[in-house]
């Protein structure tokens, strides 16, 4: 009797598992019956040149060593600039009836200020948790490495193409089943903040950072990045790359 009960229980569990698995694998991308694209954009160094905002952040005595994102999110209107060519791309997609979402790894505290700034600069309503999402990285408890979780939103929103400047944007797009497009960083950002980017010109060469400046130039000129992503060449690098002349 006991054995039969266990068999029933296992059968029900198995059926439940099959049901959930089939739901997960058959969920369609959002309204693909009309051939409409869902396009995602990162914020920093993709839509916004925000380096000056990050450089202006005051010390955070409440949490030393951690950026005060309440301050960052409420000061884009003072220090950040929309990257004109990316704004054109956003308007290009919207004008053709495609949907546009923004996903940033910034924490969402005071996120409504960023939404208001983007609304004003881009000229259409951008609302937190509607078309602007905050998705901070999460730490793997085993390795201690902080990983992107943007792929969860990329999947949930049914994003087909995702534009971002960081390695983690490309990883998120690939894991989330979207086509990854690398937005080439402004050289000033690359010099000030180049971690999490294959053109890391600050950290020493290592297994985790094997690409030289010359490799970086080759990738950009070839239009493909190390993850197989497409390159969106906002900035046109001549040879040698501006600002890189001292590197050899
Ligand atoms: Mg970025």
Coordinates of C-alpha atoms and ligand atoms in Angstrom, one line a residue, residues 42-46 150 164-166 169 185, ligand 1:
X42 CA 21.6 49.4 -21.7
X43 CA 21.9 52.9 -20.2
X44 CA 25.4 53.9 -19.2
X45 CA 27.8 54.3 -22.2
X46 CA 25.0 53.0 -24.5
X150 CA 19.6 41.2 -17.2
X164 CA 25.1 47.4 -24.6
X165 CA 28.7 48.4 -24.1
X166 CA 29.8 45.9 -21.4
X169 CA 25.5 43.1 -21.7
X185 CA 32.5 53.0 -25.7
Ligands
LIG1 MG1 26.8 50.2 -19.9

